[in-house]
Tab-separated table of C-alpha atoms in Angstrom:
chain	number	residue	atom	x	y	z
A	301	MET	CA	14.884	36.831	16.736
A	302	ALA	CA	12.077	38.941	15.439
A	303	THR	CA	11.147	42.125	17.444
A	304	ILE	CA	7.654	42.022	18.803
A	305	ARG	CA	6.118	45.421	18.397
A	306	PRO	CA	3.094	46.489	20.574
A	307	SER	CA	-0.297	46.537	18.790
A	308	SER	CA	-1.456	49.878	17.767
A	309	ALA	CA	-4.789	49.038	19.502
A	310	ILE	CA	-3.221	48.991	22.926
A	311	PRO	CA	-3.142	52.806	23.510
A	312	PRO	CA	-6.806	53.284	22.565
A	313	LEU	CA	-7.765	50.246	24.674
A	314	LEU	CA	-5.820	51.582	27.656
A	315	LYS	CA	-7.501	55.000	27.153
A	316	ASP	CA	-10.983	53.416	27.118
A	317	LEU	CA	-10.198	51.427	30.193
A	318	ASN	CA	-8.964	54.404	32.038
A	319	GLU	CA	-11.912	56.407	31.125
A	320	ARG	CA	-14.359	53.676	32.155
A	321	GLN	CA	-12.431	53.391	35.528
A	322	VAL	CA	-12.718	57.081	36.079
A	323	LEU	CA	-16.471	57.124	35.143
A	324	GLU	CA	-17.265	54.324	37.417
A	325	THR	CA	-15.388	55.922	40.334
A	326	ILE	CA	-17.351	58.991	39.782
A	327	ARG	CA	-20.600	57.164	39.512
A	328	SER	CA	-20.017	55.282	42.863
A	329	SER	CA	-18.581	58.157	44.861
A	330	ALA	CA	-19.893	61.471	43.536
A	331	PRO	CA	-19.292	64.267	44.269
A	332	ILE	CA	-15.531	63.522	44.118
A	333	SER	CA	-12.422	65.482	43.452
A	334	ARG	CA	-9.757	64.844	40.884
A	335	ALA	CA	-7.264	63.756	43.661
A	336	GLU	CA	-9.778	61.421	45.173
A	337	ILE	CA	-10.537	59.783	41.883
A	338	SER	CA	-6.870	59.254	41.367
A	339	ARG	CA	-6.547	57.639	44.818
A	340	ARG	CA	-9.596	55.351	44.596
A	341	ALA	CA	-9.048	54.359	40.951
A	342	GLY	CA	-5.344	53.800	41.314
A	343	ILE	CA	-4.667	55.954	38.248
A	344	SER	CA	-2.132	58.800	38.164
A	345	LYS	CA	-3.369	62.377	38.318
A	346	PRO	CA	-2.275	63.350	34.760
A	347	THR	CA	-4.154	60.322	33.402
A	348	VAL	CA	-7.224	61.199	35.407
A	349	SER	CA	-7.107	64.755	34.197
A	350	THR	CA	-7.031	63.488	30.527
A	351	ALA	CA	-9.869	61.149	31.066
A	352	LEU	CA	-11.989	63.757	32.927
A	353	GLN	CA	-11.570	66.213	29.963
A	354	ASN	CA	-12.881	63.494	27.514
A	355	LEU	CA	-15.777	62.545	29.758
A	356	LEU	CA	-16.682	66.211	30.290
A	357	GLU	CA	-16.542	66.851	26.494
A	358	ALA	CA	-18.628	63.639	25.959
A	359	GLY	CA	-21.323	64.965	28.339
A	360	LEU	CA	-21.059	61.960	30.625
A	361	VAL	CA	-19.805	63.944	33.798
A	362	ARG	CA	-19.927	67.570	34.927
A	363	GLU	CA	-18.507	69.750	37.597
A	364	SER	CA	-20.664	69.449	40.767
A	365	GLU	CA	-22.141	72.361	42.606
A	366	HIS	CA	-21.918	70.221	45.811
A	367	SER	CA	-18.985	68.836	47.655
A	368	PRO	CA	-18.579	66.391	50.532
A	369	THR	CA	-18.677	67.814	54.031
A	370	GLY	CA	-15.490	69.671	54.931
A	371	PRO	CA	-13.186	72.271	53.325
A	372	ARG	CA	-12.728	72.267	49.687
A	373	TYR	CA	-9.219	73.711	49.516
A	374	GLY	CA	-9.978	74.997	46.060
A	375	ALA	CA	-10.778	71.484	44.735
A	376	VAL	CA	-13.281	70.904	41.851
A	377	PHE	CA	-15.753	68.079	42.352
A	378	PHE	CA	-17.341	65.958	39.774
A	379	GLU	CA	-20.595	64.008	39.278
A	380	PRO	CA	-22.198	61.912	36.513
A	381	VAL	CA	-24.805	63.430	34.198
A	382	PRO	CA	-27.955	61.203	34.878
A	383	ASP	CA	-29.845	62.054	31.662
A	384	ALA	CA	-26.936	61.531	29.383
A	385	ALA	CA	-28.978	58.479	28.343
A	386	LEU	CA	-32.405	57.002	29.181
A	387	VAL	CA	-33.812	53.458	29.222
A	388	LEU	CA	-37.244	52.074	28.694
A	389	GLY	CA	-38.304	48.933	30.613
A	390	ILE	CA	-41.420	46.918	29.819
A	391	ASP	CA	-43.122	44.030	31.696
A	392	LEU	CA	-45.553	42.181	29.391
A	393	GLY	CA	-47.639	40.118	31.812
A	394	ALA	CA	-50.826	38.065	31.386
A	395	ARG	CA	-53.163	40.733	32.871
A	396	PHE	CA	-50.978	43.912	33.185
A	397	LEU	CA	-48.506	45.750	31.066
A	398	ARG	CA	-46.050	47.769	33.140
A	399	GLY	CA	-43.520	50.291	31.781
A	400	ALA	CA	-40.984	52.699	33.159
A	401	MET	CA	-38.207	55.003	32.056
A	402	CYS	CA	-35.051	55.667	34.013
A	403	ASP	CA	-31.839	57.635	33.699
A	404	LEU	CA	-28.185	56.522	34.099
A	405	ASP	CA	-28.628	56.818	37.899
A	406	GLY	CA	-31.388	54.321	37.916
A	407	THR	CA	-33.868	57.076	38.989
A	408	ILE	CA	-37.294	56.441	37.642
A	409	ARG	CA	-38.456	59.448	35.468
A	410	ALA	CA	-41.935	58.081	34.498
A	411	ARG	CA	-43.852	54.836	35.230
A	412	GLN	CA	-47.271	53.657	34.091
A	413	ASP	CA	-49.312	50.422	34.237
A	414	VAL	CA	-52.237	49.358	32.180
A	415	GLU	CA	-54.512	46.383	32.370
A	416	ILE	CA	-54.409	44.267	29.128
A	417	GLY	CA	-56.132	40.895	29.986
A	418	GLY	CA	-56.954	38.760	27.017
A	419	LEU	CA	-54.803	40.482	24.344
A	420	ASP	CA	-53.159	38.659	21.580
A	421	ALA	CA	-49.712	39.331	20.257
A	422	ASP	CA	-51.033	42.092	17.857
A	423	GLY	CA	-52.929	43.702	20.605
A	424	ALA	CA	-49.866	43.512	22.863
A	425	LEU	CA	-47.769	45.127	20.174
A	426	ASP	CA	-50.085	48.127	19.923
A	427	ALA	CA	-50.426	48.338	23.743
A	428	ILE	CA	-46.719	48.406	24.276
A	429	ALA	CA	-46.153	51.090	21.602
A	430	GLU	CA	-48.888	53.304	23.092
A	431	LEU	CA	-47.533	52.804	26.672
A	432	CYS	CA	-44.015	53.740	25.535
A	433	GLU	CA	-45.312	56.854	23.772
A	434	SER	CA	-47.259	57.878	26.927
A	435	ILE	CA	-44.148	57.294	29.136
A	436	ILE	CA	-41.889	59.331	26.962
A	437	GLU	CA	-44.458	62.184	26.852
A	438	ALA	CA	-44.845	62.020	30.678
A	439	ALA	CA	-41.052	62.085	31.266
A	440	ASN	CA	-40.730	65.140	29.049
A	441	LEU	CA	-37.251	64.157	28.002
A	442	PRO	CA	-35.869	63.946	24.341
A	443	HIS	CA	-36.507	60.779	22.509
A	444	ALA	CA	-32.976	61.026	21.072
A	445	LYS	CA	-31.590	60.311	24.557
A	446	ILE	CA	-33.314	56.909	24.856
A	447	ASP	CA	-30.685	54.323	24.335
A	448	GLY	CA	-33.183	51.403	23.935
A	449	ALA	CA	-35.946	49.409	25.465
A	450	VAL	CA	-35.866	45.949	27.321
A	451	VAL	CA	-39.116	43.905	27.294
A	452	GLY	CA	-39.834	40.960	29.620
A	453	VAL	CA	-42.079	38.440	28.005
A	454	PRO	CA	-43.653	35.196	29.447
A	455	GLY	CA	-41.647	32.763	27.314
A	456	THR	CA	-38.016	31.890	26.223
A	457	VAL	CA	-36.217	34.055	23.647
A	458	ASP	CA	-33.898	32.565	21.091
A	459	THR	CA	-30.718	34.527	21.368
A	460	ASP	CA	-29.899	33.776	17.691
A	461	THR	CA	-33.081	34.588	15.959
A	462	GLY	CA	-35.152	36.556	18.500
A	463	ALA	CA	-38.061	34.241	18.211
A	464	ILE	CA	-40.162	33.700	21.344
A	465	GLU	CA	-40.871	30.090	22.290
A	466	LEU	CA	-42.770	28.234	25.011
A	467	VAL	CA	-45.371	31.026	25.427
A	468	SER	CA	-49.078	30.994	26.025
A	469	MET	CA	-50.081	34.349	24.511
A	470	ARG	CA	-52.016	33.850	21.295
A	471	GLY	CA	-49.866	34.706	18.204
A	472	LEU	CA	-46.601	35.232	20.054
A	473	GLN	CA	-45.125	31.789	19.572
A	474	GLY	CA	-42.163	31.792	17.163
A	475	ARG	CA	-42.592	35.456	16.497
A	476	ARG	CA	-39.712	37.971	16.198
A	477	PHE	CA	-41.542	40.396	18.449
A	478	GLY	CA	-38.627	42.543	19.447
A	479	ALA	CA	-37.741	43.416	15.772
A	480	GLU	CA	-41.349	44.368	15.171
A	481	LEU	CA	-41.529	46.538	18.361
A	482	GLY	CA	-38.254	48.126	17.500
A	483	GLU	CA	-39.588	49.300	14.052
A	484	ARG	CA	-42.616	50.740	15.922
A	485	LEU	CA	-40.570	52.592	18.545
A	486	ASN	CA	-37.760	53.529	16.287
A	487	LEU	CA	-35.449	52.180	19.064
A	488	PRO	CA	-33.150	49.094	19.669
A	489	VAL	CA	-35.386	46.537	21.602
A	490	ALA	CA	-34.116	43.610	23.582
A	491	MET	CA	-36.398	40.780	24.548
A	492	GLU	CA	-35.858	38.624	27.706
A	493	ASN	CA	-37.748	36.117	29.670
A	494	ASP	CA	-39.752	37.796	32.382
A	495	ILE	CA	-38.660	35.483	35.213
A	496	ASN	CA	-35.038	35.884	34.130
A	497	LEU	CA	-35.415	39.658	34.569
A	498	SER	CA	-36.986	39.181	37.887
A	499	ALA	CA	-33.831	37.451	38.944
A	500	VAL	CA	-31.723	40.343	37.548
A	501	GLY	CA	-33.916	42.752	39.392
A	502	GLU	CA	-33.444	41.124	42.699
A	503	HIS	CA	-29.706	40.951	42.086
A	504	TRP	CA	-29.621	44.677	41.320
A	505	ALA	CA	-31.984	46.147	43.861
A	506	GLY	CA	-33.764	43.480	45.780
A	507	VAL	CA	-33.354	40.823	48.524
A	508	ALA	CA	-30.464	39.199	46.596
A	509	ARG	CA	-28.454	42.298	46.060
A	510	GLY	CA	-24.855	41.427	46.223
A	511	ILE	CA	-25.438	37.691	46.129
A	512	ASP	CA	-23.933	36.190	43.068
A	513	ASP	CA	-25.384	32.645	43.196
A	514	PHE	CA	-29.110	32.327	43.718
A	515	VAL	CA	-32.369	31.317	42.141
A	516	PHE	CA	-35.602	33.396	41.642
A	517	LEU	CA	-38.654	31.108	41.691
A	518	SER	CA	-41.839	32.622	40.440
A	519	VAL	CA	-45.122	30.994	41.374
A	520	GLY	CA	-48.247	32.593	40.026
A	521	THR	CA	-50.109	32.258	36.717
A	522	GLY	CA	-47.296	29.804	35.856
A	523	THR	CA	-44.135	28.522	37.396
A	524	GLY	CA	-40.624	29.433	36.381
A	525	ALA	CA	-37.119	30.217	37.713
A	526	GLY	CA	-34.371	32.661	36.829
A	527	VAL	CA	-30.843	31.414	37.629
A	528	MET	CA	-27.998	33.772	38.573
A	529	LEU	CA	-24.522	32.179	38.627
A	530	ARG	CA	-21.345	34.130	39.445
A	531	GLY	CA	-23.375	37.314	39.187
A	532	GLU	CA	-24.610	36.721	35.647
A	533	LEU	CA	-27.902	35.373	34.358
A	534	HIS	CA	-27.714	31.744	33.170
A	535	ARG	CA	-29.883	31.148	30.077
A	536	GLY	CA	-28.777	27.728	28.987
A	537	ARG	CA	-28.098	26.512	25.547
A	538	HIS	CA	-31.696	27.093	24.239
A	539	GLY	CA	-32.549	29.961	26.595
A	540	ALA	CA	-34.648	27.567	28.592
A	541	ALA	CA	-32.718	27.400	31.897
A	542	GLY	CA	-35.152	27.737	34.669
A	543	GLU	CA	-38.073	26.187	32.943
A	544	ILE	CA	-38.611	24.394	36.263
A	545	ASP	CA	-42.293	23.290	35.521
A	546	LEU	CA	-40.697	20.726	33.212
A	547	VAL	CA	-39.741	18.629	36.382
A	548	ALA	CA	-43.337	17.463	36.498
A	549	SER	CA	-42.818	15.500	33.173
A	550	GLY	CA	-43.409	11.774	33.351
A	551	ARG	CA	-44.938	11.979	36.800
A	552	ASP	CA	-48.470	10.649	37.575
A	553	ASP	CA	-48.879	12.851	40.696
A	554	ASP	CA	-49.765	16.559	40.355
A	555	ILE	CA	-47.012	18.904	41.686
A	556	ASP	CA	-48.040	21.982	39.875
A	557	PRO	CA	-48.207	24.894	42.429
A	558	SER	CA	-49.508	27.549	39.929
A	559	ALA	CA	-52.844	29.345	40.045
A	560	SER	CA	-54.947	27.103	37.880
A	561	ALA	CA	-53.711	23.935	39.684
A	562	VAL	CA	-54.262	25.542	43.046
A	563	SER	CA	-57.931	26.494	42.198
A	564	ALA	CA	-58.594	22.967	40.844
A	565	LEU	CA	-57.126	21.480	44.088
A	566	ALA	CA	-59.241	23.709	46.203
A	567	GLU	CA	-62.319	22.602	44.244
A	568	ARG	CA	-61.651	19.018	44.702
A	569	MET	CA	-60.943	19.237	48.430
A	570	ALA	CA	-64.067	21.430	49.058
A	571	GLU	CA	-66.338	18.954	47.387
A	572	SER	CA	-65.787	16.349	50.077
A	573	ARG	CA	-65.664	18.751	53.037
A	574	SER	CA	-68.284	20.788	54.892
A	575	ASP	CA	-65.848	22.749	57.091
A	576	THR	CA	-65.094	25.425	54.610
A	577	SER	CA	-66.213	28.669	53.196
A	578	LEU	CA	-64.524	28.168	49.858
A	579	ARG	CA	-66.795	28.498	46.864
A	580	ALA	CA	-66.536	28.711	43.030
A	581	PRO	CA	-64.503	30.062	41.259
A	582	PHE	CA	-61.896	29.229	43.907
A	583	GLU	CA	-59.740	32.226	43.275
A	584	VAL	CA	-56.168	31.950	44.705
A	585	ARG	CA	-56.499	35.266	46.635
A	586	GLU	CA	-59.650	34.038	48.350
A	587	ILE	CA	-58.067	30.705	49.270
A	588	PHE	CA	-55.092	32.305	50.929
A	589	GLY	CA	-57.412	34.773	52.671
A	590	ALA	CA	-59.570	31.966	53.948
A	591	ALA	CA	-56.458	30.102	55.252
A	592	ARG	CA	-55.470	33.278	57.227
A	593	ALA	CA	-58.918	33.401	58.648
A	594	GLY	CA	-58.721	29.792	59.844
A	595	ASP	CA	-60.540	27.920	57.192
A	596	ALA	CA	-59.498	24.181	57.573
A	597	VAL	CA	-59.707	23.247	53.830
A	598	ALA	CA	-57.939	26.382	52.777
A	599	GLN	CA	-55.121	25.716	55.270
A	600	ASP	CA	-54.882	22.167	53.810
A	601	VAL	CA	-54.654	23.639	50.281
A	602	VAL	CA	-51.886	25.961	51.340
A	603	ASP	CA	-50.014	23.163	53.076
A	604	GLU	CA	-50.139	21.268	49.763
A	605	VAL	CA	-48.959	24.298	47.710
A	606	ALA	CA	-46.040	24.706	50.158
A	607	ARG	CA	-45.170	21.009	49.571
A	608	ARG	CA	-45.417	21.421	45.731
A	609	ILE	CA	-43.205	24.567	45.881
A	610	ALA	CA	-40.663	22.702	48.027
A	611	GLN	CA	-40.483	19.805	45.533
A	612	HIS	CA	-39.618	22.244	42.755
A	613	ILE	CA	-36.944	23.826	45.073
A	614	VAL	CA	-35.427	20.396	45.699
A	615	ALA	CA	-34.903	19.971	41.913
A	616	LEU	CA	-33.112	23.346	41.748
A	617	ALA	CA	-31.062	22.734	44.970
A	618	GLY	CA	-29.974	19.359	43.757
A	619	ALA	CA	-28.764	20.732	40.426
A	620	LEU	CA	-27.318	24.049	41.348
A	621	ASP	CA	-26.516	24.074	45.236
A	622	VAL	CA	-27.172	27.718	45.669
A	623	THR	CA	-28.762	29.923	48.305
A	624	PRO	CA	-31.105	31.818	48.647
A	625	VAL	CA	-34.052	30.764	46.630
A	626	VAL	CA	-36.139	33.964	46.302
A	627	LEU	CA	-39.921	33.341	45.948
A	628	GLY	CA	-41.994	35.773	43.788
A	629	GLY	CA	-45.234	35.753	41.786
A	630	GLY	CA	-48.776	36.131	43.003
A	631	ILE	CA	-48.620	32.903	44.918
A	632	GLY	CA	-44.946	32.888	46.045
A	633	ALA	CA	-45.424	36.327	47.630
A	634	ASN	CA	-47.613	34.826	50.521
A	635	ALA	CA	-44.541	34.719	52.922
A	636	ASP	CA	-46.532	34.434	56.159
A	637	LEU	CA	-48.214	31.182	55.073
A	638	LEU	CA	-45.513	29.576	52.782
A	639	LEU	CA	-42.034	30.356	54.039
A	640	ALA	CA	-41.987	28.313	57.296
A	641	PRO	CA	-43.467	24.976	55.908
A	642	ILE	CA	-41.413	25.190	52.776
A	643	GLN	CA	-38.272	25.702	54.886
A	644	ARG	CA	-39.272	22.884	57.156
A	645	LEU	CA	-39.582	20.426	54.290
A	646	LEU	CA	-36.405	21.454	52.661
A	647	ASP	CA	-34.488	21.061	56.081
A	648	LYS	CA	-36.006	17.591	56.293
A	649	TRP	CA	-35.371	16.513	52.713
A	650	LEU	CA	-31.996	17.950	51.846
A	651	PRO	CA	-28.373	17.694	53.337
A	652	TYR	CA	-27.707	21.372	52.272
A	653	PRO	CA	-31.092	23.080	52.162
A	654	PRO	CA	-31.137	26.609	50.569
A	655	ARG	CA	-32.497	29.537	52.541
A	656	VAL	CA	-35.867	30.675	51.182
A	657	GLU	CA	-36.818	34.257	51.080
A	658	VAL	CA	-39.567	36.291	49.552
A	659	SER	CA	-39.022	38.856	46.839
A	660	SER	CA	-38.560	42.475	48.151
A	661	LEU	CA	-39.640	43.897	44.790
A	662	GLY	CA	-42.988	42.175	44.402
A	663	GLU	CA	-44.794	43.010	41.143
A	664	ALA	CA	-42.006	45.423	40.179
A	665	ALA	CA	-39.401	42.679	39.906
A	666	VAL	CA	-39.659	42.092	36.104
A	667	LEU	CA	-39.697	45.879	35.386
A	668	THR	CA	-36.668	46.494	37.730
A	669	GLY	CA	-34.713	43.748	35.959
A	670	ALA	CA	-35.627	45.207	32.614
A	671	LEU	CA	-34.258	48.564	33.536
A	672	ALA	CA	-31.117	47.018	35.017
A	673	VAL	CA	-30.345	45.263	31.726
A	674	GLY	CA	-31.038	48.397	29.743
A	675	LEU	CA	-28.855	50.420	32.042
A	676	ARG	CA	-25.940	48.151	31.549
A	677	SER	CA	-26.258	48.279	27.832
A	678	ALA	CA	-26.812	52.104	27.857
A	679	LEU	CA	-23.634	52.632	29.814
A	680	ASP	CA	-21.614	50.631	27.415
A	681	SER	CA	-23.100	52.172	24.195
A	682	VAL	CA	-23.329	55.753	25.427
A	683	PHE	CA	-19.828	55.640	26.782
A	684	VAL	CA	-18.283	54.170	23.659
A	685	ASN	CA	-20.227	56.262	21.124
A	686	ARG	CA	-20.018	59.638	22.769
A	687	VAL	CA	-16.479	59.440	24.068
A	688	ARG	CA	-15.187	58.254	20.651
A	689	ALA	CA	-17.250	60.890	18.930
A	690	SER	CA	-15.672	63.646	21.075
A	691	ALA	CA	-12.192	62.318	20.391
A	692	PRO	CA	-10.148	64.286	17.813
A	693	SER	CA	-10.147	62.910	14.340
A	694	ALA	CA	-6.989	61.231	13.023
A	695	PRO	CA	-5.031	63.279	10.502
A	696	ALA	CA	-5.670	62.423	6.964
């Protein structure tokens, strides 16, 4: 019988795994001693010492000047180096462009928002480049430490080609926008659907933190959903998972809860009623404000919006059977008027109704998700590149 020899790749693999485990233990529990790292990570003290030396040389951890409460007994404590790498996050919206830079701790080092209403794709490209330059300057940190940028866009992104589809911005359809932006910024750029990033943001730092199966439903200028299953974003075969507005296809009745449809609904209802203060151009914010003030027509409009949102949630609940459904977007954020009627309808219509909650991140959901995705990538690339770069070269 032939002897099976271990692969030569196993020791480096185990080395990487040990160093990652040590790094994650430090990140989650800093400041922490060598002995406590060994205990929490389940790795021997000699192995921890070797991993720590490599991480120190790679600039990913450092000795901490602080220690947990209590006697030190001569122990040295360690903490991560937050600015070992930086990440840019961008939210390209219909009216606003939002951007931020954060370090490996997730701490925002600079953030800026600008209004961009009416721009086409070329204008958006210029605006993003200018915003990123401004954020980098405001953060006053080296460009070389930026691992990359993640951009949320109002469309689906083909994972094979990088082309953006199902998008309303002029000149953006079918365009490899990320590659163009990467050339402008001299950085790796990843593109992702904005609602998908909202779901990631809520999972990382919002109302769905720690929940592995849920849906983020955004209702605002448009309607879309981000699906999280087993703690990972579910994009679908064509990157179009969550395009929930497609449930209206083939229907004669209008179930669109987005802004333009709500304005049109309010206009139709106000024409035949005298008991209302609603006037053209029937802006959504004014409609919800009037409903809070007791305007009967506005309240009827809001009730219909709640019904339409509930119908979209029924489609999600029937296909995915997850909870909660997190509402976001300019319309979905009106928790005081929408949550109770939506939940009542779902409880009435469904045998297993999902719990409905409103986003705790609000307008920052997309940007938070972009930073979360960027941080995950940065931790991988910075760890691998720097740790391997610091390792001694193999003899010739």
